Short mmCIF file of C-alpha atoms in Angstrom, two decimals:
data_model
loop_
_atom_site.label_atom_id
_atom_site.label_comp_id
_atom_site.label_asym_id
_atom_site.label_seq_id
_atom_site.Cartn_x
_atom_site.Cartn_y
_atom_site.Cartn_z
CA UNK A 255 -19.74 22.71 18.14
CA UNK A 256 -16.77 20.71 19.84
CA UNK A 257 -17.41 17.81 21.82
CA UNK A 258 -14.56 17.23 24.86
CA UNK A 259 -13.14 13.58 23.94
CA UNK A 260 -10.08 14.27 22.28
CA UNK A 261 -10.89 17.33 20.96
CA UNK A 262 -13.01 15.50 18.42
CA UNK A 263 -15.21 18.39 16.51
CA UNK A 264 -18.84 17.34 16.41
CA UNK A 265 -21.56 19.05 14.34
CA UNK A 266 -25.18 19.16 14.55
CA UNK A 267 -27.48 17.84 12.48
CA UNK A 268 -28.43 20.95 10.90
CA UNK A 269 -24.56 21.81 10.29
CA UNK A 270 -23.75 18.55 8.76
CA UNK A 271 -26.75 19.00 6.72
CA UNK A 272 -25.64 22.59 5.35
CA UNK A 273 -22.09 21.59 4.72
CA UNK A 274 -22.64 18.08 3.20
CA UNK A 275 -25.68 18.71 1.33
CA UNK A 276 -27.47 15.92 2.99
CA UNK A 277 -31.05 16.52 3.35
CA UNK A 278 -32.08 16.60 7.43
CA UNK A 279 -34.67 14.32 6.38
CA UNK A 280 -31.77 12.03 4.25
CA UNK A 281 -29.87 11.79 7.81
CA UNK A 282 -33.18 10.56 9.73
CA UNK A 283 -33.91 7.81 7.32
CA UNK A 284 -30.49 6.70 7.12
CA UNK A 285 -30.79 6.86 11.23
CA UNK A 286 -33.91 4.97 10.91
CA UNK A 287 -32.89 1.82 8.22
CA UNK A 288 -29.92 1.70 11.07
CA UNK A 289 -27.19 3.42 8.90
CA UNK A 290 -25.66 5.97 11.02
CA UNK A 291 -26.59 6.17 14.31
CA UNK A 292 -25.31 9.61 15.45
CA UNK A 293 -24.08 10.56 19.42
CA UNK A 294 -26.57 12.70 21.28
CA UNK A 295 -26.88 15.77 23.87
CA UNK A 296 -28.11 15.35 27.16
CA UNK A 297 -31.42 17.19 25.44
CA UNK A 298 -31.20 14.62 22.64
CA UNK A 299 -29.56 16.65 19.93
CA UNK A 300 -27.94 14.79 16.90
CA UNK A 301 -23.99 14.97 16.78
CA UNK A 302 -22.07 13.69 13.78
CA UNK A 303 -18.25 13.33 13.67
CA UNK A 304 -15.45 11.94 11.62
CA UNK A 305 -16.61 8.74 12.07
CA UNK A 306 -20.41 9.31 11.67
CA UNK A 307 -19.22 11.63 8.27
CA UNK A 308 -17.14 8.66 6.75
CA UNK A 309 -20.54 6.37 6.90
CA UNK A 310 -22.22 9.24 5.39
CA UNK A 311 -19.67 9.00 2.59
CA UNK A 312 -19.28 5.03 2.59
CA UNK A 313 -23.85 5.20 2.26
CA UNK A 314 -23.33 7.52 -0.59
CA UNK A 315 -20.59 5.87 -2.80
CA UNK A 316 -22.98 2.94 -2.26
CA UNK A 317 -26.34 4.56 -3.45
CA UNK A 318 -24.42 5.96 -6.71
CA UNK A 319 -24.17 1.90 -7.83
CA UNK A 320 -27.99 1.33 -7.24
CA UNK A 321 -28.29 -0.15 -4.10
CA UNK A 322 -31.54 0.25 -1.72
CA UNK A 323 -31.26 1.55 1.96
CA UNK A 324 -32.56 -1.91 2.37
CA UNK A 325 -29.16 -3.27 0.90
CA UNK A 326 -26.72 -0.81 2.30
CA UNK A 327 -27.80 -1.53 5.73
CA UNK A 328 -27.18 -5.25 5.08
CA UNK A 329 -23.83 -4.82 4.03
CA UNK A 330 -22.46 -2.65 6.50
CA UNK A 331 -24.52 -4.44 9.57
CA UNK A 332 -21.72 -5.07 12.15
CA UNK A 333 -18.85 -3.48 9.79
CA UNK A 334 -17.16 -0.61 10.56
CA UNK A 335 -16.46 2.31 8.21
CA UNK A 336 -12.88 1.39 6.36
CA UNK A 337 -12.21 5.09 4.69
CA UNK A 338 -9.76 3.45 2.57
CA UNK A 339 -11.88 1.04 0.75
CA UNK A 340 -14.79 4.04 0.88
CA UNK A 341 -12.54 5.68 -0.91
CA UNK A 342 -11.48 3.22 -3.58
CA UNK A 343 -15.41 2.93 -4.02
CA UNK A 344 -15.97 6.62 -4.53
CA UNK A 345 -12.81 7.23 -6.52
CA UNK A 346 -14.16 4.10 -9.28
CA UNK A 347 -17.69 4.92 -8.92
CA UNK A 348 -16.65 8.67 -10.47
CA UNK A 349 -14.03 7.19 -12.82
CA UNK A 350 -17.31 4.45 -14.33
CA UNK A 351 -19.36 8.18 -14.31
CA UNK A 352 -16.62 9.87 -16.20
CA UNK A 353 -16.36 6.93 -19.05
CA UNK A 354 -20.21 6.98 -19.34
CA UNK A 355 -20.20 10.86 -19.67
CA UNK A 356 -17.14 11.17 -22.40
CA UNK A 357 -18.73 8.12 -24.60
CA UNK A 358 -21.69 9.76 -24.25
CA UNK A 359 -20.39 13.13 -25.79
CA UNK A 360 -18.75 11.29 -28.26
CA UNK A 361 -22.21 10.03 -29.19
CA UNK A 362 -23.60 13.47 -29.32
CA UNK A 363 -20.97 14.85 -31.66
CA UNK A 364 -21.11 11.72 -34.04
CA UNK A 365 -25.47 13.03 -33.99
CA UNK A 366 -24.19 16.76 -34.64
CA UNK A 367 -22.00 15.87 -37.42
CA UNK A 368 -25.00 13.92 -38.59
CA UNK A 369 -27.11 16.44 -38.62
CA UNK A 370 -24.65 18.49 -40.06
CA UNK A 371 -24.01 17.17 -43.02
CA UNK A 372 -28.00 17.32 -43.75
CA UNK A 373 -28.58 12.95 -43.20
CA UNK A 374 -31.57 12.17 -41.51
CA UNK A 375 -30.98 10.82 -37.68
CA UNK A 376 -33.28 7.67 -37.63
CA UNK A 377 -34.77 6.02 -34.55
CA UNK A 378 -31.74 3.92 -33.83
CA UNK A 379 -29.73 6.60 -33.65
CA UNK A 380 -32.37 8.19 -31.20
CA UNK A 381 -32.21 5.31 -29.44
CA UNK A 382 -28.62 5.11 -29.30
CA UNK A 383 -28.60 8.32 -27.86
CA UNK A 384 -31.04 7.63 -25.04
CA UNK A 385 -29.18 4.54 -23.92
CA UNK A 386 -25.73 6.32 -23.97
CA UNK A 387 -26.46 9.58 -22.36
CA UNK A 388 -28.76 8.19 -19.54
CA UNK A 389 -26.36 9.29 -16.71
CA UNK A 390 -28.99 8.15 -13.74
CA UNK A 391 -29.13 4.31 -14.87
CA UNK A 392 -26.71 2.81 -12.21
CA UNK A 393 -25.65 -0.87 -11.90
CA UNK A 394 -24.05 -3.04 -9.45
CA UNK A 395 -22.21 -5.13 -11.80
CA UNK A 396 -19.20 -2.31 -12.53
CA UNK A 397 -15.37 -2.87 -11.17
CA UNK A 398 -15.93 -0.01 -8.59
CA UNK A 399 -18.76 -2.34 -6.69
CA UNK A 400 -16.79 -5.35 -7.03
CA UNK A 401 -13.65 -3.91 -5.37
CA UNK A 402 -15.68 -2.77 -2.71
CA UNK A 403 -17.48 -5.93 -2.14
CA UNK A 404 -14.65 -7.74 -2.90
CA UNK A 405 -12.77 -5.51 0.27
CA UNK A 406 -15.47 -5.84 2.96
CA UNK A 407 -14.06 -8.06 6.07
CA UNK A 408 -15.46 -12.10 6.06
CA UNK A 409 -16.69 -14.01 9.05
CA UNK A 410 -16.03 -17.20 8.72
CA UNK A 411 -18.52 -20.29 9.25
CA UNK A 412 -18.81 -24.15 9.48
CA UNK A 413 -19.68 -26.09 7.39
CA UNK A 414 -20.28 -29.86 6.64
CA UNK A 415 -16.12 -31.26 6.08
CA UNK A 416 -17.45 -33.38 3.40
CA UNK A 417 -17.73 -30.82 1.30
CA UNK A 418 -14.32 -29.89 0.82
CA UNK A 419 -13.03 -32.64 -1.37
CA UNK A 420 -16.07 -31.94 -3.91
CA UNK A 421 -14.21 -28.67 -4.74
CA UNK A 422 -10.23 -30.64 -4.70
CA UNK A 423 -9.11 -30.28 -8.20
CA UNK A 424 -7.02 -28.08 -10.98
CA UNK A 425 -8.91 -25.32 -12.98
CA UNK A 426 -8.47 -23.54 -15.94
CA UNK A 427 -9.97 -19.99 -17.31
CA UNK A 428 -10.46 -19.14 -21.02
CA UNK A 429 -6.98 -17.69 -21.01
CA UNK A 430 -5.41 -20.65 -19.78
CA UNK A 431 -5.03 -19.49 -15.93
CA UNK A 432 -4.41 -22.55 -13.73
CA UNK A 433 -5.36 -22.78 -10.26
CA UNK A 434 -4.96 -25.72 -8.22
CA UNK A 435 -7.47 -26.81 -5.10
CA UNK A 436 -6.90 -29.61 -2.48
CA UNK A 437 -7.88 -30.59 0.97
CA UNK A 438 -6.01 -31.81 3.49
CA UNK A 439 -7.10 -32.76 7.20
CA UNK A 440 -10.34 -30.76 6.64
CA UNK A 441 -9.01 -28.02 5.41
CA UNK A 442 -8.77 -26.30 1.68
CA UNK A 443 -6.03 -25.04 0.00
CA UNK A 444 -5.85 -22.51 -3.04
CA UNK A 445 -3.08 -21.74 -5.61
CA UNK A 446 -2.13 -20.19 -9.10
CA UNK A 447 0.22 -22.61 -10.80
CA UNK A 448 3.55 -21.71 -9.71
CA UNK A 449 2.36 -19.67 -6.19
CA UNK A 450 2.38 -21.24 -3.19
CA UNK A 451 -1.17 -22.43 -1.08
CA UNK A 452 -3.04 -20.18 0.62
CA UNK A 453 -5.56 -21.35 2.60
CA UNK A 454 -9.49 -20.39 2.21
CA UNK A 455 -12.20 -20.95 4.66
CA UNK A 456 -15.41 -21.26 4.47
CA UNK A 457 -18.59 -18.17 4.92
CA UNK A 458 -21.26 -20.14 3.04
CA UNK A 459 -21.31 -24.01 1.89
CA UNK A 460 -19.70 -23.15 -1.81
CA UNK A 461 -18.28 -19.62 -0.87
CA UNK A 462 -14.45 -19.21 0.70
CA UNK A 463 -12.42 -16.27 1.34
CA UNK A 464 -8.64 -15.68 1.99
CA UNK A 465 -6.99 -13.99 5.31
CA UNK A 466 -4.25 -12.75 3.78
CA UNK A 467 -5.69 -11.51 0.33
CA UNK A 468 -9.21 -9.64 -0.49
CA UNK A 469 -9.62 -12.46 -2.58
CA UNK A 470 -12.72 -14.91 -2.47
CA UNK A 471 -13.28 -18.35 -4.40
CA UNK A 472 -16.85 -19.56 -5.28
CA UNK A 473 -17.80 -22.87 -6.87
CA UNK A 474 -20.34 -23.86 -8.97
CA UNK A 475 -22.06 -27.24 -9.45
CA UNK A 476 -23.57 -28.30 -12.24
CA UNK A 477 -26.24 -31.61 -12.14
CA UNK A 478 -24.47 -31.47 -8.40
CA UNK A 479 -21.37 -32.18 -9.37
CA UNK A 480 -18.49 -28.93 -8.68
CA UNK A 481 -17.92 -28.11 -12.51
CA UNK A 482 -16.25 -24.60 -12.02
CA UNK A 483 -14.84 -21.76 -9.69
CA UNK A 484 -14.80 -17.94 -9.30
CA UNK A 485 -12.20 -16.26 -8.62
CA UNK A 486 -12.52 -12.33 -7.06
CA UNK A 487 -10.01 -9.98 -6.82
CA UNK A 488 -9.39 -6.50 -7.51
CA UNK A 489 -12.48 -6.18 -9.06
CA UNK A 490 -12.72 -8.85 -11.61
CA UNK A 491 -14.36 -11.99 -11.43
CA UNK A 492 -12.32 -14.97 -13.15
CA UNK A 493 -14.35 -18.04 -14.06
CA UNK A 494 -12.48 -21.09 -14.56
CA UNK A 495 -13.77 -24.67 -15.24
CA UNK A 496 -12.12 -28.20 -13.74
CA UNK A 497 -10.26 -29.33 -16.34
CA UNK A 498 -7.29 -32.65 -16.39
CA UNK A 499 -5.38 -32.40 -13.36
CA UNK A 500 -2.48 -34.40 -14.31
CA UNK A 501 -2.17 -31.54 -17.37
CA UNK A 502 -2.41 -29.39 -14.76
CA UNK A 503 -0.06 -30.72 -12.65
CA UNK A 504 2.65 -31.58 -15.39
CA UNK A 505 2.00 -27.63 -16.57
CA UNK A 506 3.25 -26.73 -12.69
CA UNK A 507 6.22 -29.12 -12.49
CA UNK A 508 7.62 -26.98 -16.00
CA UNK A 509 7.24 -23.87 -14.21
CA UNK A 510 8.44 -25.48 -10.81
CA UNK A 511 11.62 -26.64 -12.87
CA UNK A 512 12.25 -23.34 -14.52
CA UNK A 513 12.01 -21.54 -10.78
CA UNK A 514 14.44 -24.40 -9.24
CA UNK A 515 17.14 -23.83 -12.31
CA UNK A 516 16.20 -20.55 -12.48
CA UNK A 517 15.99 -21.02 -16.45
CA UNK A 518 13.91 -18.08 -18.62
CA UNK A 519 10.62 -19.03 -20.75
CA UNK A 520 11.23 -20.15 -24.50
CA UNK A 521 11.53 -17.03 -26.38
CA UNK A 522 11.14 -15.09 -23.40
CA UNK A 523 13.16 -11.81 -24.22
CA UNK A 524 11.37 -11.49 -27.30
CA UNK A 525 8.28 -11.72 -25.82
CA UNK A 526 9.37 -8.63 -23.61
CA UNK A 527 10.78 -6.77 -26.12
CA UNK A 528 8.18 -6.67 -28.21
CA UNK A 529 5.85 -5.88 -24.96
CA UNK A 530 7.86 -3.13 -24.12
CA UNK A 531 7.37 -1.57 -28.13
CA UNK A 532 3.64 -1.98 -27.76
CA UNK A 533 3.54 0.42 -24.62
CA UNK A 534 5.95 2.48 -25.94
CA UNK A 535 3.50 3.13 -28.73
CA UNK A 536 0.55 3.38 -26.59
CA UNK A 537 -0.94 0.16 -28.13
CA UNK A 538 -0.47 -2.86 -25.80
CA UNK A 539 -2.06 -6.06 -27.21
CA UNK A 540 -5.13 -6.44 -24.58
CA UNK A 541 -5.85 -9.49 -27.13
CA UNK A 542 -2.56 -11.39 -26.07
CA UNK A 543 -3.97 -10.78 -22.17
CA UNK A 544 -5.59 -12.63 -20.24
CA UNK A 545 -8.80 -10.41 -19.34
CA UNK A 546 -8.13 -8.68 -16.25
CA UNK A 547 -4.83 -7.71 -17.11
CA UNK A 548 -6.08 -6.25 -20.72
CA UNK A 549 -8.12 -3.85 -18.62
CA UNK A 550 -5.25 -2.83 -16.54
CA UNK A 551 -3.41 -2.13 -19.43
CA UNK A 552 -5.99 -0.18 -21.08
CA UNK A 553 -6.71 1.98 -17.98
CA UNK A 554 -2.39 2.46 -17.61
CA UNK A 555 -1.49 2.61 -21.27
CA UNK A 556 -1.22 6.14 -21.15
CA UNK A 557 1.16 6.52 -18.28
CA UNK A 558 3.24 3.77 -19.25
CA UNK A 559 4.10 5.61 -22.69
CA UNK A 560 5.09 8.71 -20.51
CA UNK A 561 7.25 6.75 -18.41
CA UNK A 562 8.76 5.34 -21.70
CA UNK A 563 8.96 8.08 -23.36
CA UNK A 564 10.90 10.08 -20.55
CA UNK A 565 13.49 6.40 -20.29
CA UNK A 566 14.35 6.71 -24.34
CA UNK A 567 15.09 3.59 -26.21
CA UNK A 568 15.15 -0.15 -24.74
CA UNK A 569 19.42 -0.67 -24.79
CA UNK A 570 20.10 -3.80 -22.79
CA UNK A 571 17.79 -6.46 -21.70
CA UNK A 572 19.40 -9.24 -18.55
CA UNK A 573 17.55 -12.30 -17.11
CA UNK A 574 17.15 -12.09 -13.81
CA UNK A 575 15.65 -15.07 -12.60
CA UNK A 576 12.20 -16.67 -12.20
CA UNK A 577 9.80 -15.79 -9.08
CA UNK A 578 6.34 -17.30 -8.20
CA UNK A 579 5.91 -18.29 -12.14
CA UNK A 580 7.07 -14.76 -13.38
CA UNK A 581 10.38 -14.12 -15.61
CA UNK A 582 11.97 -11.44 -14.35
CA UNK A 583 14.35 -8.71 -16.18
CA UNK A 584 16.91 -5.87 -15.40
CA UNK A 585 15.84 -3.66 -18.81
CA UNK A 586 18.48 -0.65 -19.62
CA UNK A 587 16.87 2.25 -20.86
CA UNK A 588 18.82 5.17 -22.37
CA UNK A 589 17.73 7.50 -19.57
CA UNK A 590 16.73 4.73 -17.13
CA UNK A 591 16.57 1.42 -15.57
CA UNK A 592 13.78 -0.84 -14.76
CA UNK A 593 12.82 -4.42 -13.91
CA UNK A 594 10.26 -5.96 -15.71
CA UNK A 595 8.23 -8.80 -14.63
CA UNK A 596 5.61 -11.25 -17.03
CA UNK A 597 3.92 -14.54 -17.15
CA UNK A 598 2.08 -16.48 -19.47
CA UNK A 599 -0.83 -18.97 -19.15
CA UNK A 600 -0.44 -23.10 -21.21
CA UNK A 601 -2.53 -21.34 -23.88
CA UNK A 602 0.04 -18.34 -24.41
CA UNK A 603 -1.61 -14.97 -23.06
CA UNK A 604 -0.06 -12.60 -20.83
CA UNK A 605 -1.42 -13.13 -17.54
CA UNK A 606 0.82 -11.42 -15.36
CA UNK A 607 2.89 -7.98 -16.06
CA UNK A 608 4.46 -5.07 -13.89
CA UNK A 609 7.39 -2.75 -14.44
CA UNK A 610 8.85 -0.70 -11.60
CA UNK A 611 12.20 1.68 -11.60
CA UNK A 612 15.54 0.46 -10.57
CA UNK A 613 18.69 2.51 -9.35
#
């Protein structure tokens, strides 16, 4: 049925039942754990429309990673439906199913081949098999509930200024990822080494978001004293301990020098070079990365050899300059052009890398 407002079309529950293949009964207790909360007739009928339909989607995606009604109506309590970030969800929560299901069919035809060639399959194997086919085992801790999470608008709150300068200080991850905290005039301030501060306030006593970023810091204490940091973004979760902060500091003013003079890394466009081979060959080095970049490269790998591929062999490679801690490149393809951006942590991985075309 149509309602008048705009021309909006409105369906009853029974219709968005039918075509959604949500149970009547699904769309009453989502309606009663506060949900969805559907427009009415003036004889009380239920009508659902676009945006009643995208919280129907946003409660789904959110279901397939595990999480009670209880849950779901806790996160979305005074949150609008973004059908963007809905989406992300949905789109990784089917990308994590597809993984499970092709490993698992890999595990199947290693049993079959097994079997086969007339070897006994023993109760490992069994087990194996049970673990990796189990499609209905969900989780919360997968990339796809992360980003979403990760997404979700912050309130900020207040908390006790004294706080802040426990959490003032330089950290470091495994891979040798700076970041650099301070506080000034009751405020905190976040950076990577060679980025600018960005301020993050506070929605808990140890928790801090950004405005300008879906990004979110958390610090840990340890025997009450702040011993490390989390850093959240685009689905990964970066832990990085306080380390030296003149180290830290004298690591920034080298990168802060090189930006000023506008002077390339040591060995810089062989590092690149050989970068650009390992795509080309569809066999990046995830184990020169820092972590959330190796899985970027893993998921992209693919694409980037096309892209290669189609540009032909590396010709020319030009400095271009330094920018926010990454050397930048003009590379000349046979059958293309493209800049080329990296940067590397103190301890020598990769921790930034993009390409994009240039004309």
């Amino acid at each position: 049925m149509s309602g008048h407002a705009r021309d909006e079309v409105l369906v009853t529950a029974l219709e968005c039942a039918e075509r959604t293949g949500i149970t009547i009964r699904a769309l009453r207790l989502y309606e009663q754990h506060g949900l969805i909360a559907p427009r009415r007739t003036s004889k009380q009928w239920r009508l659902y429309g676009r945006d009643e339909i995208a919280r129907l989607n946003e409660i789904l995606a959110l279901k397939t990673l595990g999480l009670s009604l209880r849950d779901i109506a806790r996160l979305l309590r005074n949150h609008p439906t973004d059908l963007t970030h809905t989406l992300t969800l949905q789109r990784g929560a089917l990308e994590e199913t597809r993984k499970r299901a092709e490993h698992g069919l890999q595990v199947i035809a290693a049993l079959q081949s097994k079997i086969g060639s007339g070897a006994t399959v023993s109760v490992d194997d069994l087990i194996h098999l049970a673990r990796e086919t189990n499609m209905t085992e969900t989780s919360k801790d997968t990339r796809a509930w992360r980003s979403y999470e990760q997404m979700r608008p912050r309130i900020e709150t207040v908390i006790n200024p004294n706080l802040l300068g426990d959490y003032a200080g330089a950290y470091s991850t495994e891979d040798g990822t700076i970041s650099i905290v301070s506080e000034r005039n009751g405020r905190l301030f976040y950076r990577i080494v060679g980025q600018h501060d960005i301020e993050i306030l506070p929605e808990g006593e140890s928790q801090f978001f950004m405005k300008e970023l879906p990004v979110q810091i958390t610090f840990e204490r340890d025997n009450g004293e702040v011993r490390n940091l989390i850093h959240h973004q685009n689905g990964f979760e970066d832990h990085a301990e306080k380390m030296n902060p003149e180290q830290a500091l004298s690591i920034e003013d080298e990168v802060r020098q090189r930006m000023e003079h506008q002077t390339p890394m040591p060995d810089g466009e062989h590092i690149l070079r050989r970068v650009i081979e390992e795509h080309a060959r569809g066999k990046p080095d995830i184990t020169g990365m820092s972590p959330g970049l190796a899985v970027l490269a893993s998921e992209q790998k693919n694409h980037i050899q096309s892209e290669l591929e189609k540009a032909g062999p590396v010709k020319e490679l030009s400095f271009k300059g330094v920018s926010h801690g990454l050397d930048i490149y003009d590379v000349k393809f046979e059958n293309a052009k493209m800049e080329w951006g990296f940067a590397r942590t103190f301890k020598g991985k990769i921790s930034h890398l993009y390409l994009r075309p240039t004309f």
